[in-house]
Amino acid sequence: MTADSGAGSPGASVPAGGGDALGLNRIELLLDAHRPDEALRVLGPRLAQAPHDVQLLTLLGRIQAQRQDHEAMLQVANALVAVHPDGFFGHLLASEALFALKQYHSALHAAQRAVQQAPQLDVCHRMVAWTASEVPGSQAVAWAAARHAVALDPLDADNHTCMGTIAMEQGDHQVAERAFAEALRLNPGDANARHNLGVMRSRQGRLADAAEDLLASAALDPHHDLLTRNLTAVVHQWMRRTHYGLVGLWLVMLIVTLSSPRGWDPWARLGVLVLSLAVGVWWTRLTLQRLGAGARGVIWRVVHRGATALRFWLMAAVVVMLVIGGVVPDPTLSLIVLRLTQYVIMISVAVSWTALARRRRS
């Protein structure tokens, strides 16, 4: 789950001109201010008078891109290609719309047409990289296009974010981390680079660093479409690691207490379990502090809902049973408690895997 071609709209590199210069300048200012609906109202009467004007259609395409109306973007792109097939922007706009509509093969074809018309523009090669990364068997094409985009404009943070994302998907985490670092050096406010760096670190198991990056991305772009999902996935991963690690520790200590010399009384067994529990609580607290306040808030919300809540309380039941099994001197009763504990753990693992599978399918 990574941020994709939203990093840098292709239309931003296309100038407008012709017609009513004052009115078109006003549309440009409205687009710069991210007020596409107002820009559309200003453009409407002019476009009605000249529906095949390339410059007006280009402006309309940029407006629809800001509005994220992908069907409208595709309609404008087809109109542009019909009146100006040798221009790059119609093909580029079509590629971005098709990519958003998950028609990846068609998006790749449109992006390659844009490259044919404007091979000197990095944004066209970047779009090829994004689309090819989603087409099976086209990873080499994606990597070559991403590198070409960086070579054409090494000062564009979006190019480095694209190259880092593709390197990450191909498993080259060192190259990916360097690319994301360069993107953030060029543009410290690049939420996509920060977000994807967090995703990569979560895949490496560096959960504290991943949570920090994802929370920093949230500060840069609170409305990022993948942010909440990925941050919650990091929290789930941390909880699974912590829960299973603590259960393993408690089981080891339980075996120690059950196999202890007969001279040990119940209080000695309880002392061993309390000591192991204290170590587990200390380790959990330490890792929670590393995750930061924002991630701790997410953990608190996650614990209280859905399958994760069930898993949490099952783990709590395991702790109670382990303590009882370690304290009760009767070996038969201790064996019964141990067997019940095994059943609870199996149920908890089944719930964990079910929740994970559902999240992956979604």
Short mmCIF file of C-alpha atoms in Angstrom, two decimals:
data_model
loop_
_atom_site.label_atom_id
_atom_site.label_comp_id
_atom_site.label_asym_id
_atom_site.label_seq_id
_atom_site.Cartn_x
_atom_site.Cartn_y
_atom_site.Cartn_z
CA MET A 1 0.00 0.00 0.00
CA THR A 2 1.96 2.97 -1.28
CA ALA A 3 1.30 6.44 -2.59
CA ASP A 4 1.41 6.57 -6.36
CA SER A 5 1.02 9.01 -9.24
CA GLY A 6 -0.77 11.61 -7.14
CA ALA A 7 2.70 13.05 -6.54
CA GLY A 8 2.72 15.86 -9.06
CA SER A 9 -0.09 16.48 -11.52
CA PRO A 10 1.12 16.34 -15.15
CA GLY A 11 -1.01 19.30 -16.08
CA ALA A 12 0.98 21.61 -13.85
CA SER A 13 3.72 21.79 -16.47
CA VAL A 14 1.46 22.92 -19.33
CA PRO A 15 1.09 26.68 -19.84
CA ALA A 16 -2.16 28.25 -20.92
CA GLY A 17 -2.58 31.08 -23.35
CA GLY A 18 -4.64 32.50 -26.19
CA GLY A 19 -8.21 33.73 -26.15
CA ASP A 20 -9.17 36.08 -23.36
CA ALA A 21 -5.77 36.50 -21.68
CA LEU A 22 -7.21 38.20 -18.59
CA GLY A 23 -9.80 35.48 -18.04
CA LEU A 24 -7.28 32.70 -18.61
CA ASN A 25 -4.87 34.31 -16.15
CA ARG A 26 -7.67 34.32 -13.60
CA ILE A 27 -8.21 30.60 -14.19
CA GLU A 28 -4.49 30.01 -13.70
CA LEU A 29 -4.60 31.88 -10.37
CA LEU A 30 -7.61 29.85 -9.25
CA LEU A 31 -5.81 26.62 -10.12
CA ASP A 32 -2.73 27.77 -8.21
CA ALA A 33 -5.00 28.40 -5.23
CA HIS A 34 -6.55 24.92 -5.63
CA ARG A 35 -10.02 26.29 -6.29
CA PRO A 36 -10.99 24.15 -9.31
CA ASP A 37 -14.75 24.59 -9.03
CA GLU A 38 -14.44 28.36 -9.36
CA ALA A 39 -11.99 27.91 -12.22
CA LEU A 40 -14.51 25.66 -13.97
CA ARG A 41 -17.24 28.31 -13.67
CA VAL A 42 -14.94 30.92 -15.23
CA LEU A 43 -13.85 28.57 -18.01
CA GLY A 44 -17.34 27.34 -18.91
CA PRO A 45 -18.57 30.26 -21.07
CA ARG A 46 -15.27 30.45 -22.98
CA LEU A 47 -15.25 26.73 -23.65
CA ALA A 48 -18.85 26.88 -24.89
CA GLN A 49 -17.75 29.41 -27.52
CA ALA A 50 -14.70 27.38 -28.58
CA PRO A 51 -15.20 23.71 -27.61
CA HIS A 52 -12.25 22.51 -29.72
CA ASP A 53 -9.69 25.04 -28.52
CA VAL A 54 -6.61 23.10 -27.40
CA GLN A 55 -5.59 25.61 -24.73
CA LEU A 56 -9.08 25.71 -23.22
CA LEU A 57 -9.29 21.91 -23.24
CA THR A 58 -5.89 21.76 -21.56
CA LEU A 59 -7.13 24.06 -18.82
CA LEU A 60 -10.26 21.94 -18.47
CA GLY A 61 -8.11 18.84 -18.09
CA ARG A 62 -6.08 20.47 -15.32
CA ILE A 63 -9.28 21.53 -13.57
CA GLN A 64 -10.74 18.03 -13.68
CA ALA A 65 -7.42 16.62 -12.43
CA GLN A 66 -7.62 18.89 -9.39
CA ARG A 67 -11.24 17.89 -8.86
CA GLN A 68 -10.14 14.22 -9.15
CA ASP A 69 -13.04 13.52 -11.49
CA HIS A 70 -11.40 10.68 -13.38
CA GLU A 71 -14.24 9.99 -15.80
CA ALA A 72 -14.32 13.68 -16.77
CA MET A 73 -10.53 13.66 -17.11
CA LEU A 74 -10.76 10.78 -19.56
CA GLN A 75 -13.43 12.56 -21.61
CA VAL A 76 -11.28 15.70 -21.81
CA ALA A 77 -8.22 13.61 -22.70
CA ASN A 78 -10.06 11.92 -25.56
CA ALA A 79 -11.21 15.32 -26.84
CA LEU A 80 -7.66 16.65 -26.70
CA VAL A 81 -6.23 13.64 -28.53
CA ALA A 82 -8.92 14.02 -31.20
CA VAL A 83 -8.13 17.69 -31.93
CA HIS A 84 -4.39 17.55 -31.24
CA PRO A 85 -3.04 13.97 -31.56
CA ASP A 86 0.58 15.16 -31.72
CA GLY A 87 0.40 16.86 -28.32
CA PHE A 88 1.59 15.05 -25.21
CA PHE A 89 -0.90 16.37 -22.66
CA GLY A 90 -3.97 14.54 -23.94
CA HIS A 91 -2.16 11.19 -23.74
CA LEU A 92 -0.70 12.04 -20.34
CA LEU A 93 -4.08 13.07 -18.94
CA ALA A 94 -5.64 9.87 -20.31
CA SER A 95 -2.92 7.82 -18.63
CA GLU A 96 -3.49 9.45 -15.26
CA ALA A 97 -7.27 8.96 -15.51
CA LEU A 98 -6.95 5.32 -16.61
CA PHE A 99 -4.45 4.67 -13.82
CA ALA A 100 -6.90 6.00 -11.24
CA LEU A 101 -9.61 3.80 -12.80
CA LYS A 102 -7.26 0.78 -12.44
CA GLN A 103 -7.08 0.19 -16.19
CA TYR A 104 -3.33 -0.25 -16.02
CA HIS A 105 -2.56 -1.71 -19.45
CA SER A 106 -4.40 1.12 -21.21
CA ALA A 107 -2.78 3.65 -18.87
CA LEU A 108 0.68 2.35 -19.75
CA HIS A 109 -0.08 2.56 -23.48
CA ALA A 110 -1.26 6.17 -23.11
CA ALA A 111 1.81 7.11 -21.06
CA GLN A 112 4.10 5.61 -23.70
CA ARG A 113 2.30 7.67 -26.36
CA ALA A 114 2.97 10.77 -24.26
CA VAL A 115 6.67 9.87 -24.14
CA GLN A 116 6.71 9.52 -27.92
CA GLN A 117 5.32 13.04 -28.26
CA ALA A 118 7.51 14.66 -25.58
CA PRO A 119 10.55 12.49 -24.75
CA GLN A 120 12.26 15.45 -23.10
CA LEU A 121 9.66 15.79 -20.31
CA ASP A 122 10.37 13.90 -17.10
CA VAL A 123 6.69 13.86 -16.14
CA CYS A 124 5.90 11.60 -19.12
CA HIS A 125 8.60 9.09 -18.17
CA ARG A 126 7.43 9.22 -14.55
CA MET A 127 3.90 8.32 -15.64
CA VAL A 128 5.28 5.37 -17.61
CA ALA A 129 7.06 4.24 -14.44
CA TRP A 130 3.92 4.46 -12.28
CA THR A 131 1.73 2.62 -14.77
CA ALA A 132 4.29 -0.05 -15.70
CA SER A 133 4.79 -0.85 -12.01
CA GLU A 134 1.16 -2.08 -11.93
CA VAL A 135 1.39 -4.19 -15.10
CA PRO A 136 2.66 -7.76 -14.56
CA GLY A 137 5.97 -8.39 -16.30
CA SER A 138 6.72 -4.69 -16.81
CA GLN A 139 8.95 -4.07 -13.78
CA ALA A 140 12.03 -3.54 -15.93
CA VAL A 141 10.12 -0.94 -17.96
CA ALA A 142 9.04 0.80 -14.74
CA TRP A 143 12.56 0.93 -13.34
CA ALA A 144 14.07 2.22 -16.59
CA ALA A 145 11.42 4.94 -16.89
CA ALA A 146 11.89 6.03 -13.27
CA ARG A 147 15.66 6.31 -13.71
CA HIS A 148 15.16 8.24 -16.95
CA ALA A 149 12.85 10.70 -15.20
CA VAL A 150 15.45 11.33 -12.49
CA ALA A 151 18.16 11.80 -15.12
CA LEU A 152 16.01 14.37 -16.96
CA ASP A 153 15.26 16.37 -13.80
CA PRO A 154 17.25 15.33 -10.70
CA LEU A 155 15.92 18.33 -8.76
CA ASP A 156 12.29 17.18 -8.90
CA ALA A 157 11.37 15.42 -5.65
CA ASP A 158 8.49 13.59 -7.35
CA ASN A 159 10.97 11.75 -9.59
CA HIS A 160 12.94 10.48 -6.61
CA THR A 161 9.74 9.46 -4.82
CA CYS A 162 8.70 7.48 -7.90
CA MET A 163 12.10 5.77 -8.21
CA GLY A 164 12.13 4.97 -4.48
CA THR A 165 8.64 3.46 -4.61
CA ILE A 166 9.50 1.21 -7.55
CA ALA A 167 12.79 0.16 -5.93
CA MET A 168 10.87 -0.69 -2.75
CA GLU A 169 8.33 -2.80 -4.66
CA GLN A 170 11.22 -4.65 -6.31
CA GLY A 171 12.83 -5.34 -2.93
CA ASP A 172 15.82 -2.99 -3.25
CA HIS A 173 15.36 -1.22 0.07
CA GLN A 174 18.76 0.48 0.12
CA VAL A 175 18.11 2.25 -3.19
CA ALA A 176 14.57 3.05 -2.08
CA GLU A 177 15.71 4.62 1.19
CA ARG A 178 18.30 6.78 -0.59
CA ALA A 179 15.70 7.91 -3.12
CA PHE A 180 13.15 8.82 -0.43
CA ALA A 181 15.85 10.67 1.53
CA GLU A 182 16.77 12.68 -1.56
CA ALA A 183 13.10 13.47 -2.24
CA LEU A 184 12.70 14.74 1.33
CA ARG A 185 15.91 16.75 1.05
CA LEU A 186 14.58 18.46 -2.07
CA ASN A 187 11.07 18.84 -0.64
CA PRO A 188 10.74 18.31 3.13
CA GLY A 189 6.97 18.64 2.73
CA ASP A 190 6.65 15.66 0.36
CA ALA A 191 4.00 13.61 2.18
CA ASN A 192 4.15 10.77 -0.38
CA ALA A 193 7.90 10.27 0.10
CA ARG A 194 7.53 10.29 3.88
CA HIS A 195 4.55 7.92 3.71
CA ASN A 196 6.26 5.43 1.40
CA LEU A 197 9.41 5.51 3.53
CA GLY A 198 7.22 4.49 6.46
CA VAL A 199 5.67 1.66 4.45
CA MET A 200 9.13 0.38 3.48
CA ARG A 201 10.37 0.47 7.08
CA SER A 202 7.28 -1.41 8.26
CA ARG A 203 8.06 -4.16 5.74
CA GLN A 204 11.59 -4.31 7.15
CA GLY A 205 10.17 -4.73 10.65
CA ARG A 206 11.39 -1.29 11.80
CA LEU A 207 8.05 -0.51 13.35
CA ALA A 208 9.04 2.45 15.53
CA ASP A 209 10.67 4.23 12.57
CA ALA A 210 7.71 3.32 10.35
CA ALA A 211 5.21 4.77 12.82
CA GLU A 212 7.27 7.96 13.09
CA ASP A 213 7.34 8.39 9.30
CA LEU A 214 3.63 7.69 8.90
CA LEU A 215 2.74 10.15 11.66
CA ALA A 216 5.00 12.77 10.03
CA SER A 217 3.16 12.10 6.77
CA ALA A 218 -0.13 12.65 8.59
CA ALA A 219 1.09 16.05 9.75
CA LEU A 220 1.98 16.96 6.16
CA ASP A 221 -1.20 15.59 4.58
CA PRO A 222 -3.97 14.63 7.05
CA HIS A 223 -6.25 13.51 4.21
CA HIS A 224 -3.83 11.04 2.62
CA ASP A 225 -6.00 8.18 1.35
CA LEU A 226 -3.70 5.34 2.46
CA LEU A 227 -2.32 6.84 5.65
CA THR A 228 -4.82 5.56 8.22
CA ARG A 229 -4.82 2.07 6.73
CA ASN A 230 -1.03 1.75 6.72
CA LEU A 231 -0.58 3.22 10.19
CA THR A 232 -3.17 0.79 11.53
CA ALA A 233 -1.31 -2.06 9.76
CA VAL A 234 1.91 -1.04 11.54
CA VAL A 235 0.08 -1.04 14.87
CA HIS A 236 -1.40 -4.50 14.15
CA GLN A 237 2.07 -5.79 13.28
CA TRP A 238 3.51 -4.37 16.49
CA MET A 239 0.69 -5.87 18.55
CA ARG A 240 1.11 -9.32 17.00
CA ARG A 241 4.85 -9.25 17.63
CA THR A 242 4.40 -8.06 21.22
CA HIS A 243 1.58 -10.47 22.04
CA TYR A 244 3.24 -13.57 20.67
CA GLY A 245 6.59 -12.64 22.20
CA LEU A 246 5.05 -12.20 25.63
CA VAL A 247 3.03 -15.41 25.36
CA GLY A 248 6.20 -17.27 24.43
CA LEU A 249 7.97 -15.81 27.46
CA TRP A 250 5.12 -16.71 29.78
CA LEU A 251 4.93 -20.26 28.41
CA VAL A 252 8.65 -20.78 29.01
CA MET A 253 8.34 -19.53 32.55
CA LEU A 254 5.29 -21.73 33.08
CA ILE A 255 7.21 -24.79 31.96
CA VAL A 256 9.98 -23.81 34.37
CA THR A 257 7.56 -23.55 37.27
CA LEU A 258 5.74 -26.81 36.42
CA SER A 259 9.01 -28.70 36.19
CA SER A 260 10.50 -27.04 39.28
CA PRO A 261 11.71 -29.08 42.29
CA ARG A 262 9.06 -30.25 44.69
CA GLY A 263 10.55 -28.02 47.35
CA TRP A 264 9.23 -24.95 45.53
CA ASP A 265 6.06 -23.68 47.13
CA PRO A 266 3.27 -21.87 45.22
CA TRP A 267 4.67 -18.47 46.23
CA ALA A 268 8.00 -19.25 44.61
CA ARG A 269 6.24 -20.23 41.39
CA LEU A 270 4.17 -17.07 41.53
CA GLY A 271 7.33 -15.05 42.02
CA VAL A 272 8.88 -16.48 38.84
CA LEU A 273 5.75 -15.68 36.81
CA VAL A 274 5.46 -12.18 38.26
CA LEU A 275 9.11 -11.55 37.40
CA SER A 276 8.59 -12.70 33.81
CA LEU A 277 5.42 -10.61 33.58
CA ALA A 278 7.30 -7.55 34.89
CA VAL A 279 9.99 -8.04 32.23
CA GLY A 280 7.31 -8.30 29.55
CA VAL A 281 5.51 -5.19 30.77
CA TRP A 282 8.80 -3.25 30.85
CA TRP A 283 9.63 -4.32 27.29
CA THR A 284 6.14 -3.43 26.08
CA ARG A 285 6.35 -0.02 27.74
CA LEU A 286 9.76 0.60 26.17
CA THR A 287 8.52 -0.24 22.67
CA LEU A 288 5.39 1.86 23.20
CA GLN A 289 7.55 4.86 24.09
CA ARG A 290 9.55 4.36 20.90
CA LEU A 291 6.36 4.29 18.83
CA GLY A 292 5.46 7.80 19.94
CA ALA A 293 2.27 9.39 21.25
CA GLY A 294 0.43 9.33 17.93
CA ALA A 295 0.96 5.60 17.40
CA ARG A 296 0.00 4.90 21.02
CA GLY A 297 -3.31 6.64 20.37
CA VAL A 298 -3.88 4.42 17.34
CA ILE A 299 -3.06 1.34 19.43
CA TRP A 300 -5.62 2.35 22.03
CA ARG A 301 -8.31 2.74 19.36
CA VAL A 302 -7.40 -0.52 17.64
CA VAL A 303 -7.48 -2.52 20.88
CA HIS A 304 -11.11 -1.56 21.44
CA ARG A 305 -12.60 -2.70 18.17
CA GLY A 306 -13.15 -5.75 16.01
CA ALA A 307 -11.01 -8.85 15.94
CA THR A 308 -8.10 -7.05 17.59
CA ALA A 309 -10.16 -6.48 20.71
CA LEU A 310 -10.99 -10.18 20.84
CA ARG A 311 -7.33 -11.04 20.38
CA PHE A 312 -6.34 -8.65 23.17
CA TRP A 313 -8.75 -10.13 25.69
CA LEU A 314 -7.79 -13.66 24.69
CA MET A 315 -4.21 -12.78 25.52
CA ALA A 316 -5.34 -11.41 28.87
CA ALA A 317 -7.09 -14.73 29.53
CA VAL A 318 -3.82 -16.52 28.71
CA VAL A 319 -2.01 -14.49 31.37
CA VAL A 320 -4.59 -15.36 34.01
CA MET A 321 -4.47 -19.05 33.15
CA LEU A 322 -0.67 -19.13 33.19
CA VAL A 323 -0.55 -17.52 36.61
CA ILE A 324 -3.14 -19.99 37.95
CA GLY A 325 -1.28 -22.92 36.40
CA GLY A 326 1.98 -21.81 37.98
CA VAL A 327 0.55 -21.23 41.46
CA VAL A 328 -1.76 -24.20 41.93
CA PRO A 329 0.28 -27.05 43.44
CA ASP A 330 -2.02 -29.81 42.18
CA PRO A 331 -0.26 -31.21 39.03
CA THR A 332 -3.53 -32.52 37.54
CA LEU A 333 -5.21 -29.13 37.79
CA SER A 334 -2.08 -27.43 36.47
CA LEU A 335 -2.13 -29.77 33.45
CA ILE A 336 -5.78 -28.92 32.78
CA VAL A 337 -5.00 -25.20 32.95
CA LEU A 338 -2.05 -25.66 30.60
CA ARG A 339 -4.24 -27.51 28.09
CA LEU A 340 -6.88 -24.77 28.26
CA THR A 341 -4.13 -22.23 27.70
CA GLN A 342 -3.04 -24.06 24.55
CA TYR A 343 -6.60 -23.97 23.21
CA VAL A 344 -6.88 -20.23 23.94
CA ILE A 345 -3.60 -19.58 22.12
CA MET A 346 -4.74 -21.59 19.09
CA ILE A 347 -8.01 -19.62 18.96
CA SER A 348 -6.13 -16.35 19.28
CA VAL A 349 -3.74 -17.24 16.44
CA ALA A 350 -6.69 -18.25 14.24
CA VAL A 351 -8.41 -14.94 14.94
CA SER A 352 -5.17 -13.07 14.16
CA TRP A 353 -4.70 -14.78 10.81
CA THR A 354 -8.36 -14.30 9.89
CA ALA A 355 -8.17 -10.58 10.62
CA LEU A 356 -4.93 -10.31 8.65
CA ALA A 357 -6.39 -12.14 5.64
CA ARG A 358 -9.47 -9.91 5.63
CA ARG A 359 -7.34 -6.79 5.75
CA ARG A 360 -5.20 -8.01 2.84
CA ARG A 361 -8.28 -8.82 0.75
CA SER A 362 -9.67 -5.33 1.40
#
